[in-house]
PDB file of C-alpha atoms in Angstrom:
ATOM      1  CA  MET A 296     -49.610   4.219  -3.397  1.00  0.00           C
ATOM      2  CA  VAL A 297     -45.976   3.603  -2.603  1.00  0.00           C
ATOM      3  CA  MET A 298     -45.537   2.626  -6.977  1.00  0.00           C
ATOM      4  CA  ALA A 299     -47.288   5.185  -7.677  1.00  0.00           C
ATOM      5  CA  THR A 300     -44.625   7.219  -6.440  1.00  0.00           C
ATOM      6  CA  MET A 301     -42.255   5.879  -7.948  1.00  0.00           C
ATOM      7  CA  THR A 302     -40.526   6.290 -11.315  1.00  0.00           C
ATOM      8  CA  ASP A 303     -39.673   3.542 -13.424  1.00  0.00           C
ATOM      9  CA  THR A 304     -36.118   3.827 -13.476  1.00  0.00           C
ATOM     10  CA  GLN A 305     -36.540   3.410  -9.568  1.00  0.00           C
ATOM     11  CA  TYR A 306     -38.251   1.096  -9.304  1.00  0.00           C
ATOM     12  CA  TYR A 307     -36.561  -1.415 -12.122  1.00  0.00           C
ATOM     13  CA  PHE A 308     -33.055  -0.134  -9.833  1.00  0.00           C
ATOM     14  CA  LEU A 309     -35.021  -1.104  -6.790  1.00  0.00           C
ATOM     15  CA  CYS A 310     -36.132  -4.594  -8.389  1.00  0.00           C
ATOM     16  CA  PHE A 311     -32.593  -4.975  -9.178  1.00  0.00           C
ATOM     17  CA  ILE A 312     -30.961  -4.284  -5.802  1.00  0.00           C
ATOM     18  CA  LEU A 313     -33.537  -6.716  -4.379  1.00  0.00           C
ATOM     19  CA  SER A 314     -32.676  -9.707  -6.467  1.00  0.00           C
ATOM     20  CA  PHE A 315     -28.931  -8.779  -6.222  1.00  0.00           C
ATOM     21  CA  ILE A 316     -29.434  -9.202  -2.427  1.00  0.00           C
ATOM     22  CA  SER A 317     -31.785 -12.212  -2.886  1.00  0.00           C
ATOM     23  CA  ILE A 318     -29.387 -14.123  -4.642  1.00  0.00           C
ATOM     24  CA  PHE A 319     -26.675 -13.731  -2.107  1.00  0.00           C
ATOM     25  CA  LEU A 320     -28.724 -14.645   0.635  1.00  0.00           C
ATOM     26  CA  LEU A 321     -30.337 -17.855  -1.095  1.00  0.00           C
ATOM     27  CA  LYS A 322     -27.723 -19.209  -3.124  1.00  0.00           C
ATOM     28  CA  PRO A 323     -25.771 -20.670   0.407  1.00  0.00           C
ATOM     29  CA  LEU A 324     -28.963 -22.565   0.845  1.00  0.00           C
ATOM     30  CA  PHE A 325     -28.698 -24.597  -2.421  1.00  0.00           C
ATOM     31  CA  LYS A 326     -25.368 -24.875  -2.797  1.00  0.00           C
ATOM     32  CA  LYS A 327     -24.516 -28.992  -2.540  1.00  0.00           C
ATOM     33  CA  PRO A 328     -20.984 -29.902  -0.525  1.00  0.00           C
ATOM     34  CA  SER A 329     -18.168 -30.625  -2.576  1.00  0.00           C
ATOM     35  CA  LYS A 330     -17.372 -34.358  -2.214  1.00  0.00           C
ATOM     36  CA  THR A 331     -13.799 -32.950  -3.310  1.00  0.00           C
ATOM     37  CA  LYS A 332     -13.330 -31.095  -1.037  1.00  0.00           C
ATOM     38  CA  THR A 333     -13.336 -31.325   3.456  1.00  0.00           C
ATOM     39  CA  SER A 334     -13.283 -29.463   5.413  1.00  0.00           C
ATOM     40  CA  LEU A 335      -9.547 -29.489   6.694  1.00  0.00           C
ATOM     41  CA  ASP A 336      -8.776 -27.767   3.320  1.00  0.00           C
ATOM     42  CA  LEU A 337      -9.143 -24.614   5.042  1.00  0.00           C
ATOM     43  CA  PRO A 338      -7.695 -23.283   8.578  1.00  0.00           C
ATOM     44  CA  PRO A 339     -10.092 -22.767  11.332  1.00  0.00           C
ATOM     45  CA  SER A 340     -12.426 -20.116  10.348  1.00  0.00           C
ATOM     46  CA  PRO A 341     -15.287 -18.341  12.849  1.00  0.00           C
ATOM     47  CA  PRO A 342     -19.120 -18.170  11.786  1.00  0.00           C
ATOM     48  CA  ALA A 343     -19.510 -16.316   8.674  1.00  0.00           C
ATOM     49  CA  LEU A 344     -22.637 -14.133   7.438  1.00  0.00           C
ATOM     50  CA  PRO A 345     -24.090 -14.124   4.204  1.00  0.00           C
ATOM     51  CA  ILE A 346     -22.703 -11.738   1.481  1.00  0.00           C
ATOM     52  CA  ILE A 347     -20.252 -10.147   3.844  1.00  0.00           C
ATOM     53  CA  GLY A 348     -18.327 -12.870   5.755  1.00  0.00           C
ATOM     54  CA  HIS A 349     -16.542 -12.608   8.224  1.00  0.00           C
ATOM     55  CA  LEU A 350     -16.426  -8.298   8.276  1.00  0.00           C
ATOM     56  CA  HIS A 351     -18.346  -7.743  11.161  1.00  0.00           C
ATOM     57  CA  TYR A 352     -15.570  -9.296  12.877  1.00  0.00           C
ATOM     58  CA  LEU A 353     -13.407  -6.656  11.879  1.00  0.00           C
ATOM     59  CA  GLY A 354     -13.855  -3.608  14.491  1.00  0.00           C
ATOM     60  CA  PRO A 355     -11.519   0.291  13.929  1.00  0.00           C
ATOM     61  CA  SER A 356      -8.617  -1.473  16.025  1.00  0.00           C
ATOM     62  CA  LEU A 357      -8.211  -3.669  13.214  1.00  0.00           C
ATOM     63  CA  TYR A 358      -4.724  -5.601  14.507  1.00  0.00           C
ATOM     64  CA  LYS A 359      -6.902  -6.062  17.964  1.00  0.00           C
ATOM     65  CA  SER A 360     -10.141  -8.237  15.789  1.00  0.00           C
ATOM     66  CA  LEU A 361      -7.237  -9.815  14.196  1.00  0.00           C
ATOM     67  CA  THR A 362      -5.698 -10.361  17.623  1.00  0.00           C
ATOM     68  CA  LYS A 363      -8.617 -12.206  19.698  1.00  0.00           C
ATOM     69  CA  LEU A 364      -9.452 -13.901  16.482  1.00  0.00           C
ATOM     70  CA  SER A 365      -6.582 -15.514  16.824  1.00  0.00           C
ATOM     71  CA  THR A 366      -6.624 -16.474  19.979  1.00  0.00           C
ATOM     72  CA  LYS A 367      -9.585 -18.394  20.024  1.00  0.00           C
ATOM     73  CA  TYR A 368      -8.876 -20.055  16.048  1.00  0.00           C
ATOM     74  CA  GLY A 369      -5.657 -20.375  15.804  1.00  0.00           C
ATOM     75  CA  PRO A 370      -2.343 -18.784  14.930  1.00  0.00           C
ATOM     76  CA  LEU A 371      -3.484 -19.453  11.121  1.00  0.00           C
ATOM     77  CA  LEU A 372      -7.102 -18.465  10.294  1.00  0.00           C
ATOM     78  CA  TYR A 373      -9.191 -18.729   7.023  1.00  0.00           C
ATOM     79  CA  LEU A 374     -11.376 -15.408   6.731  1.00  0.00           C
ATOM     80  CA  LYS A 375     -13.818 -14.296   3.992  1.00  0.00           C
ATOM     81  CA  LEU A 376     -14.434 -10.429   3.533  1.00  0.00           C
ATOM     82  CA  GLY A 377     -16.836 -10.498   1.555  1.00  0.00           C
ATOM     83  CA  VAL A 378     -15.847 -11.839  -2.155  1.00  0.00           C
ATOM     84  CA  SER A 379     -11.966 -11.715  -0.984  1.00  0.00           C
ATOM     85  CA  ARG A 380     -10.244 -14.696   1.174  1.00  0.00           C
ATOM     86  CA  CYS A 381      -7.470 -13.861   3.626  1.00  0.00           C
ATOM     87  CA  LEU A 382      -5.242 -15.684   5.669  1.00  0.00           C
ATOM     88  CA  VAL A 383      -4.340 -14.998   8.803  1.00  0.00           C
ATOM     89  CA  VAL A 384      -0.946 -15.537  10.381  1.00  0.00           C
ATOM     90  CA  SER A 385      -0.089 -14.601  13.634  1.00  0.00           C
ATOM     91  CA  SER A 386       2.735 -16.987  14.993  1.00  0.00           C
ATOM     92  CA  ALA A 387       6.546 -16.282  13.688  1.00  0.00           C
ATOM     93  CA  SER A 388       7.309 -19.766  12.358  1.00  0.00           C
ATOM     94  CA  MET A 389       4.428 -20.041  10.334  1.00  0.00           C
ATOM     95  CA  ALA A 390       5.306 -17.086   8.454  1.00  0.00           C
ATOM     96  CA  ASN A 391       8.583 -17.747   8.582  1.00  0.00           C
ATOM     97  CA  GLU A 392       7.779 -20.639   6.919  1.00  0.00           C
ATOM     98  CA  ILE A 393       5.452 -19.153   4.381  1.00  0.00           C
ATOM     99  CA  PHE A 394       8.065 -16.065   3.601  1.00  0.00           C
ATOM    100  CA  LYS A 395      10.952 -18.687   3.064  1.00  0.00           C
ATOM    101  CA  ILE A 396       9.747 -22.583   2.512  1.00  0.00           C
ATOM    102  CA  HIS A 397       6.478 -21.175   0.216  1.00  0.00           C
ATOM    103  CA  ASP A 398       7.212 -18.059  -1.138  1.00  0.00           C
ATOM    104  CA  LEU A 399       6.352 -18.608  -4.342  1.00  0.00           C
ATOM    105  CA  ALA A 400       3.051 -20.223  -3.752  1.00  0.00           C
ATOM    106  CA  PHE A 401       2.230 -16.582  -1.440  1.00  0.00           C
ATOM    107  CA  ALA A 402       4.474 -14.294  -3.797  1.00  0.00           C
ATOM    108  CA  GLU A 403       1.487 -12.830  -6.443  1.00  0.00           C
ATOM    109  CA  ARG A 404      -0.556 -10.174  -4.248  1.00  0.00           C
ATOM    110  CA  PRO A 405      -4.286  -9.088  -5.096  1.00  0.00           C
ATOM    111  CA  SER A 406      -4.646  -6.262  -7.813  1.00  0.00           C
ATOM    112  CA  PHE A 407      -5.596  -2.876  -6.007  1.00  0.00           C
ATOM    113  CA  PRO A 408      -9.020  -1.562  -7.000  1.00  0.00           C
ATOM    114  CA  PHE A 409     -10.054  -0.305 -10.601  1.00  0.00           C
ATOM    115  CA  SER A 410      -5.425  -0.161 -10.654  1.00  0.00           C
ATOM    116  CA  ASP A 411      -5.379   0.182 -14.516  1.00  0.00           C
ATOM    117  CA  LYS A 412      -6.934   2.896 -14.608  1.00  0.00           C
ATOM    118  CA  LEU A 413      -4.886   5.207 -12.406  1.00  0.00           C
ATOM    119  CA  PRO A 414      -1.943   6.830 -13.317  1.00  0.00           C
ATOM    120  CA  TYR A 415       0.824   4.913 -11.610  1.00  0.00           C
ATOM    121  CA  GLY A 416      -1.519   1.789 -12.637  1.00  0.00           C
ATOM    122  CA  SER A 417       0.689  -1.780 -11.057  1.00  0.00           C
ATOM    123  CA  SER A 418       3.847   0.348 -11.400  1.00  0.00           C
ATOM    124  CA  GLY A 419       4.681   0.719  -8.123  1.00  0.00           C
ATOM    125  CA  PHE A 420       7.168  -2.616  -6.037  1.00  0.00           C
ATOM    126  CA  PHE A 421       4.231  -2.850  -3.261  1.00  0.00           C
ATOM    127  CA  VAL A 422       1.209  -3.275  -6.000  1.00  0.00           C
ATOM    128  CA  ALA A 423       3.722  -5.035  -9.116  1.00  0.00           C
ATOM    129  CA  PRO A 424       2.237  -8.329  -9.871  1.00  0.00           C
ATOM    130  CA  TYR A 425       4.553 -11.000  -9.639  1.00  0.00           C
ATOM    131  CA  GLY A 426       7.225 -11.209 -12.329  1.00  0.00           C
ATOM    132  CA  ASP A 427       9.973  -9.780 -14.004  1.00  0.00           C
ATOM    133  CA  GLN A 428       9.836  -6.076 -12.241  1.00  0.00           C
ATOM    134  CA  TRP A 429       9.149  -7.514  -9.120  1.00  0.00           C
ATOM    135  CA  ARG A 430      12.329  -9.512  -8.791  1.00  0.00           C
ATOM    136  CA  PHE A 431      14.409  -6.769  -9.914  1.00  0.00           C
ATOM    137  CA  ILE A 432      13.645  -4.342  -7.946  1.00  0.00           C
ATOM    138  CA  LYS A 433      13.712  -6.624  -4.745  1.00  0.00           C
ATOM    139  CA  LYS A 434      16.955  -7.755  -5.858  1.00  0.00           C
ATOM    140  CA  LEU A 435      18.147  -4.152  -5.838  1.00  0.00           C
ATOM    141  CA  CYS A 436      16.684  -3.584  -2.727  1.00  0.00           C
ATOM    142  CA  MET A 437      17.930  -6.508  -1.003  1.00  0.00           C
ATOM    143  CA  THR A 438      21.454  -5.663  -2.462  1.00  0.00           C
ATOM    144  CA  GLU A 439      21.753  -2.205  -2.017  1.00  0.00           C
ATOM    145  CA  LEU A 440      19.200  -0.530  -0.124  1.00  0.00           C
ATOM    146  CA  LEU A 441      19.046  -3.222   2.834  1.00  0.00           C
ATOM    147  CA  SER A 442      22.594  -4.732   2.306  1.00  0.00           C
ATOM    148  CA  ALA A 443      24.792  -5.116   5.472  1.00  0.00           C
ATOM    149  CA  LYS A 444      27.353  -2.422   3.727  1.00  0.00           C
ATOM    150  CA  GLN A 445      24.707  -0.032   2.816  1.00  0.00           C
ATOM    151  CA  VAL A 446      22.953   0.306   6.462  1.00  0.00           C
ATOM    152  CA  GLU A 447      26.095   0.922   7.549  1.00  0.00           C
ATOM    153  CA  LYS A 448      27.644   3.287   5.379  1.00  0.00           C
ATOM    154  CA  SER A 449      24.306   4.962   5.996  1.00  0.00           C
ATOM    155  CA  ARG A 450      24.615   4.996   9.833  1.00  0.00           C
ATOM    156  CA  VAL A 451      26.323   8.824  10.039  1.00  0.00           C
ATOM    157  CA  ALA A 452      23.326   9.687   8.100  1.00  0.00           C
ATOM    158  CA  ARG A 453      20.662   8.210  10.240  1.00  0.00           C
ATOM    159  CA  HIS A 454      21.996   8.883  13.281  1.00  0.00           C
ATOM    160  CA  GLU A 455      22.316  12.949  12.012  1.00  0.00           C
ATOM    161  CA  GLU A 456      18.818  12.568  10.871  1.00  0.00           C
ATOM    162  CA  LEU A 457      17.961  11.228  14.924  1.00  0.00           C
ATOM    163  CA  VAL A 458      19.862  13.851  16.733  1.00  0.00           C
ATOM    164  CA  ARG A 459      17.874  16.398  14.344  1.00  0.00           C
ATOM    165  CA  PHE A 460      14.935  15.213  16.019  1.00  0.00           C
ATOM    166  CA  LEU A 461      15.304  14.712  19.115  1.00  0.00           C
ATOM    167  CA  LEU A 462      16.654  18.573  19.055  1.00  0.00           C
ATOM    168  CA  LYS A 463      13.709  19.689  17.416  1.00  0.00           C
ATOM    169  CA  VAL A 464      12.010  17.740  20.208  1.00  0.00           C
ATOM    170  CA  LEU A 465      14.294  19.416  23.635  1.00  0.00           C
ATOM    171  CA  GLU A 466      13.591  23.178  21.648  1.00  0.00           C
ATOM    172  CA  SER A 467       9.664  22.749  21.471  1.00  0.00           C
ATOM    173  CA  ALA A 468       9.673  21.044  25.247  1.00  0.00           C
ATOM    174  CA  LYS A 469      12.442  24.358  26.464  1.00  0.00           C
ATOM    175  CA  LYS A 470       9.584  26.904  24.799  1.00  0.00           C
ATOM    176  CA  LYS A 471       6.258  25.011  25.752  1.00  0.00           C
ATOM    177  CA  GLN A 472       5.159  24.869  21.905  1.00  0.00           C
ATOM    178  CA  THR A 473       3.038  21.934  20.794  1.00  0.00           C
ATOM    179  CA  LEU A 474       5.108  19.421  18.147  1.00  0.00           C
ATOM    180  CA  ASP A 475       3.013  16.919  16.202  1.00  0.00           C
ATOM    181  CA  MET A 476       4.759  14.371  16.960  1.00  0.00           C
ATOM    182  CA  SER A 477       3.110  12.027  13.685  1.00  0.00           C
ATOM    183  CA  VAL A 478       4.822  15.165  11.158  1.00  0.00           C
ATOM    184  CA  GLU A 479       8.182  14.726  13.063  1.00  0.00           C
ATOM    185  CA  ILE A 480       8.058  11.214  12.836  1.00  0.00           C
ATOM    186  CA  MET A 481       7.375  10.861   9.544  1.00  0.00           C
ATOM    187  CA  LYS A 482       9.881  13.589   8.384  1.00  0.00           C
ATOM    188  CA  LEU A 483      12.537  11.675  10.288  1.00  0.00           C
ATOM    189  CA  THR A 484      11.506   8.180   8.843  1.00  0.00           C
ATOM    190  CA  ASN A 485      11.453   9.821   5.000  1.00  0.00           C
ATOM    191  CA  ASN A 486      14.643  11.504   5.449  1.00  0.00           C
ATOM    192  CA  SER A 487      16.416   8.500   6.697  1.00  0.00           C
ATOM    193  CA  THR A 488      15.260   6.209   3.891  1.00  0.00           C
ATOM    194  CA  PHE A 489      15.555   8.839   1.186  1.00  0.00           C
ATOM    195  CA  ARG A 490      19.291   9.373   2.207  1.00  0.00           C
ATOM    196  CA  LEU A 491      19.667   6.033   1.917  1.00  0.00           C
ATOM    197  CA  ALA A 492      18.310   5.220  -1.372  1.00  0.00           C
ATOM    198  CA  MET A 493      19.258   8.805  -3.495  1.00  0.00           C
ATOM    199  CA  SER A 494      21.378  10.461  -0.338  1.00  0.00           C
ATOM    200  CA  MET A 495      19.439  13.939  -0.260  1.00  0.00           C
ATOM    201  CA  ARG A 496      16.512  14.210   2.392  1.00  0.00           C
ATOM    202  CA  SER A 497      13.060  14.419   0.873  1.00  0.00           C
ATOM    203  CA  LEU A 498      11.080  17.069   3.678  1.00  0.00           C
ATOM    204  CA  ASP A 499      13.378  20.188   4.863  1.00  0.00           C
ATOM    205  CA  GLU A 500      10.183  22.657   4.707  1.00  0.00           C
ATOM    206  CA  PRO A 501       7.766  21.736   7.011  1.00  0.00           C
ATOM    207  CA  HIS A 502       4.979  23.146   4.200  1.00  0.00           C
ATOM    208  CA  GLU A 503       6.221  20.205   2.029  1.00  0.00           C
ATOM    209  CA  ALA A 504       6.816  17.675   5.469  1.00  0.00           C
ATOM    210  CA  GLU A 505       2.424  18.623   5.802  1.00  0.00           C
ATOM    211  CA  ARG A 506       1.464  18.260   2.306  1.00  0.00           C
ATOM    212  CA  ILE A 507       2.920  14.877   2.210  1.00  0.00           C
ATOM    213  CA  ARG A 508       1.509  14.177   5.636  1.00  0.00           C
ATOM    214  CA  LYS A 509      -2.114  15.138   4.645  1.00  0.00           C
ATOM    215  CA  LEU A 510      -1.165  13.087   1.119  1.00  0.00           C
ATOM    216  CA  VAL A 511      -1.140  10.009   2.855  1.00  0.00           C
ATOM    217  CA  LYS A 512      -3.390  10.207   5.501  1.00  0.00           C
ATOM    218  CA  GLU A 513      -6.168  11.275   2.507  1.00  0.00           C
ATOM    219  CA  SER A 514      -4.563   8.402   0.004  1.00  0.00           C
ATOM    220  CA  ASN A 515      -4.623   6.393   2.376  1.00  0.00           C
ATOM    221  CA  GLU A 516      -8.695   6.980   3.251  1.00  0.00           C
ATOM    222  CA  VAL A 517      -9.081   6.537  -0.294  1.00  0.00           C
ATOM    223  CA  GLY A 518      -7.793   3.478  -0.731  1.00  0.00           C
ATOM    224  CA  ALA A 519      -9.648   2.172   2.058  1.00  0.00           C
ATOM    225  CA  LYS A 520     -12.654   2.580   0.374  1.00  0.00           C
ATOM    226  CA  ALA A 521     -12.485   1.961  -2.450  1.00  0.00           C
ATOM    227  CA  CYS A 522     -10.967  -1.875  -1.131  1.00  0.00           C
ATOM    228  CA  LEU A 523     -14.057  -2.026   0.656  1.00  0.00           C
ATOM    229  CA  GLY A 524     -15.854  -1.958  -2.529  1.00  0.00           C
ATOM    230  CA  ASP A 525     -13.786  -4.441  -3.725  1.00  0.00           C
ATOM    231  CA  MET A 526     -14.779  -6.965  -1.435  1.00  0.00           C
ATOM    232  CA  PHE A 527     -18.292  -7.492  -2.682  1.00  0.00           C
ATOM    233  CA  GLY A 528     -17.437  -7.867  -6.388  1.00  0.00           C
ATOM    234  CA  PRO A 529     -19.585  -6.030  -8.781  1.00  0.00           C
ATOM    235  CA  LEU A 530     -19.582  -2.917  -6.201  1.00  0.00           C
ATOM    236  CA  SER A 531     -16.291  -2.459  -6.757  1.00  0.00           C
ATOM    237  CA  LYS A 532     -17.212  -0.175 -10.236  1.00  0.00           C
ATOM    238  CA  LEU A 533     -19.231   1.580  -7.893  1.00  0.00           C
ATOM    239  CA  ALA A 534     -16.455   2.680  -5.317  1.00  0.00           C
ATOM    240  CA  PHE A 535     -14.523   3.644  -8.966  1.00  0.00           C
ATOM    241  CA  CYS A 536     -17.593   5.317  -9.556  1.00  0.00           C
ATOM    242  CA  LEU A 537     -17.522   7.311  -5.870  1.00  0.00           C
ATOM    243  CA  TYR A 538     -13.883   7.141  -5.461  1.00  0.00           C
ATOM    244  CA  GLY A 539     -11.759   6.865  -8.600  1.00  0.00           C
ATOM    245  CA  GLN A 540     -11.440  10.939  -9.449  1.00  0.00           C
ATOM    246  CA  ARG A 541     -10.243  11.425  -5.899  1.00  0.00           C
ATOM    247  CA  ALA A 542      -7.772   8.705  -6.563  1.00  0.00           C
ATOM    248  CA  ILE A 543      -6.311   9.684  -9.347  1.00  0.00           C
ATOM    249  CA  ASP A 544      -5.816  13.668  -8.439  1.00  0.00           C
ATOM    250  CA  VAL A 545      -4.345  12.535  -4.895  1.00  0.00           C
ATOM    251  CA  THR A 546      -1.637  10.034  -7.114  1.00  0.00           C
ATOM    252  CA  LEU A 547      -1.355  13.389  -9.702  1.00  0.00           C
ATOM    253  CA  LYS A 548      -0.737  15.693  -7.020  1.00  0.00           C
ATOM    254  CA  TYR A 549       2.014  13.413  -5.549  1.00  0.00           C
ATOM    255  CA  ASP A 550       3.123  12.880  -9.211  1.00  0.00           C
ATOM    256  CA  GLU A 551       4.224  16.804  -9.044  1.00  0.00           C
ATOM    257  CA  ILE A 552       5.976  16.137  -5.835  1.00  0.00           C
ATOM    258  CA  LEU A 553       8.113  12.785  -6.774  1.00  0.00           C
ATOM    259  CA  GLU A 554       9.334  14.621 -10.123  1.00  0.00           C
ATOM    260  CA  ARG A 555      10.940  17.593  -8.544  1.00  0.00           C
ATOM    261  CA  PHE A 556      12.893  14.822  -6.199  1.00  0.00           C
ATOM    262  CA  LEU A 557      13.698  12.895  -9.329  1.00  0.00           C
ATOM    263  CA  LYS A 558      15.169  16.035 -11.052  1.00  0.00           C
ATOM    264  CA  GLN A 559      16.933  17.302  -7.787  1.00  0.00           C
ATOM    265  CA  HIS A 560      18.624  13.378  -7.955  1.00  0.00           C
ATOM    266  CA  GLU A 561      19.190  14.234 -11.464  1.00  0.00           C
ATOM    267  CA  GLU A 562      21.223  17.316 -10.385  1.00  0.00           C
ATOM    268  CA  ILE A 563      23.768  16.204  -8.088  1.00  0.00           C
ATOM    269  CA  SER A 564      23.810  13.057  -8.814  1.00  0.00           C
ATOM    270  CA  ASN A 565      27.432  14.045 -11.026  1.00  0.00           C
ATOM    271  CA  GLU A 566      28.384  15.222  -7.827  1.00  0.00           C
ATOM    272  CA  ARG A 567      28.777  11.981  -5.758  1.00  0.00           C
ATOM    273  CA  GLU A 568      31.401   9.427  -5.691  1.00  0.00           C
ATOM    274  CA  ASN A 569      29.214   6.822  -4.483  1.00  0.00           C
ATOM    275  CA  GLU A 570      26.018   5.390  -5.977  1.00  0.00           C
ATOM    276  CA  ASP A 571      22.485   4.663  -4.818  1.00  0.00           C
ATOM    277  CA  LEU A 572      20.192   2.823  -4.763  1.00  0.00           C
ATOM    278  CA  MET A 573      18.343   5.566  -7.247  1.00  0.00           C
ATOM    279  CA  ASP A 574      21.425   5.629  -9.433  1.00  0.00           C
ATOM    280  CA  LEU A 575      21.579   1.827  -9.850  1.00  0.00           C
ATOM    281  CA  LEU A 576      17.742   2.418 -11.193  1.00  0.00           C
ATOM    282  CA  LEU A 577      18.021   5.601 -13.503  1.00  0.00           C
ATOM    283  CA  LYS A 578      21.193   3.181 -15.106  1.00  0.00           C
ATOM    284  CA  ALA A 579      18.526   0.976 -15.785  1.00  0.00           C
ATOM    285  CA  TYR A 580      15.896   3.309 -16.766  1.00  0.00           C
ATOM    286  CA  ARG A 581      18.599   4.478 -19.559  1.00  0.00           C
ATOM    287  CA  ASP A 582      20.185   0.834 -20.463  1.00  0.00           C
ATOM    288  CA  ASP A 583      18.269  -0.363 -23.534  1.00  0.00           C
ATOM    289  CA  LYS A 584      19.833  -3.601 -22.466  1.00  0.00           C
ATOM    290  CA  SER A 585      19.041  -4.048 -18.788  1.00  0.00           C
ATOM    291  CA  GLU A 586      17.714  -6.672 -17.194  1.00  0.00           C
ATOM    292  CA  PHE A 587      13.802  -5.300 -16.728  1.00  0.00           C
ATOM    293  CA  LYS A 588      13.038  -1.940 -18.680  1.00  0.00           C
ATOM    294  CA  ILE A 589      11.513   0.469 -16.472  1.00  0.00           C
ATOM    295  CA  ASN A 590      10.286   3.782 -17.434  1.00  0.00           C
ATOM    296  CA  ARG A 591       9.423   7.428 -15.636  1.00  0.00           C
ATOM    297  CA  ILE A 592       7.022   5.861 -14.077  1.00  0.00           C
ATOM    298  CA  HIS A 593       8.307   3.139 -12.394  1.00  0.00           C
ATOM    299  CA  LEU A 594      10.778   5.236 -11.036  1.00  0.00           C
ATOM    300  CA  LYS A 595       7.666   8.015  -8.922  1.00  0.00           C
ATOM    301  CA  ALA A 596       6.230   4.479  -8.249  1.00  0.00           C
ATOM    302  CA  PHE A 597       9.193   3.053  -6.391  1.00  0.00           C
ATOM    303  CA  LEU A 598       9.831   6.534  -4.782  1.00  0.00           C
ATOM    304  CA  LEU A 599       5.815   6.750  -3.924  1.00  0.00           C
ATOM    305  CA  ASP A 600       6.421   3.785  -2.041  1.00  0.00           C
ATOM    306  CA  LEU A 601       9.206   4.946  -0.072  1.00  0.00           C
ATOM    307  CA  LEU A 602       6.756   7.890   0.939  1.00  0.00           C
ATOM    308  CA  ARG A 603       4.715   5.583   2.579  1.00  0.00           C
ATOM    309  CA  VAL A 604       5.909   3.083   4.242  1.00  0.00           C
TER     310      VAL A 604
END
């Protein structure tokens, strides 16, 4: 009776899903233990479930879940999140060893789901694969954006932004008005970072700050859902069908704002005596003989990374 109410397409789809699940459930039972690898090859790991691995250990608060696991299994923890593998490091000494001694072994970062279909792709510094672009941007950031000299030069700008933030809080307290601290803190961090990198403020208008805050929130939500689908291998294509267009739309909304920031910076670049980080990036953008040839997408992707910091 049940079969009579199903179309052929529904029946074949059900069979495919059942077969897919059965393969994952039964595969571990018939898998022979490897003779070349032992349990000593990997750090400690909690018991895993078929298909989902250790996903069931992660709650709404990720850092609390990882802290609980690290307390039980140690500062170096191996997790299997669907088809993805994860190394959790909760020790400062181990993190130092990874970033300074074994930095090349951990330099490559996993690609974002369906990043090749997004407007910016992997052009951003945070998602770029380890290579010429990543090394070039890192070199500029370390020598220009985060150098001791540049940080000291930016002390006045950072102080002005902090005073502006505190005055806004005091004014709201005197008037007994509700103040959205998430918006104000985002404005503080973004304006401080933009003044350091671009010698300009990014969020002067209230509606602009709110618009960017909503975009950051929406992009984080879409990214989290897309990454969840990517944990299950072939289902990443399903994640793109569900959330791909939304991710593209969010990026295009960002692009409109970032293009305006970039044009504003180009207009005032001749009025300043000191070069900032974006001036150096624009030089590389215009120089055919630059160490790494960057395009306008690279510039806007870098600005997007600054907004998301």
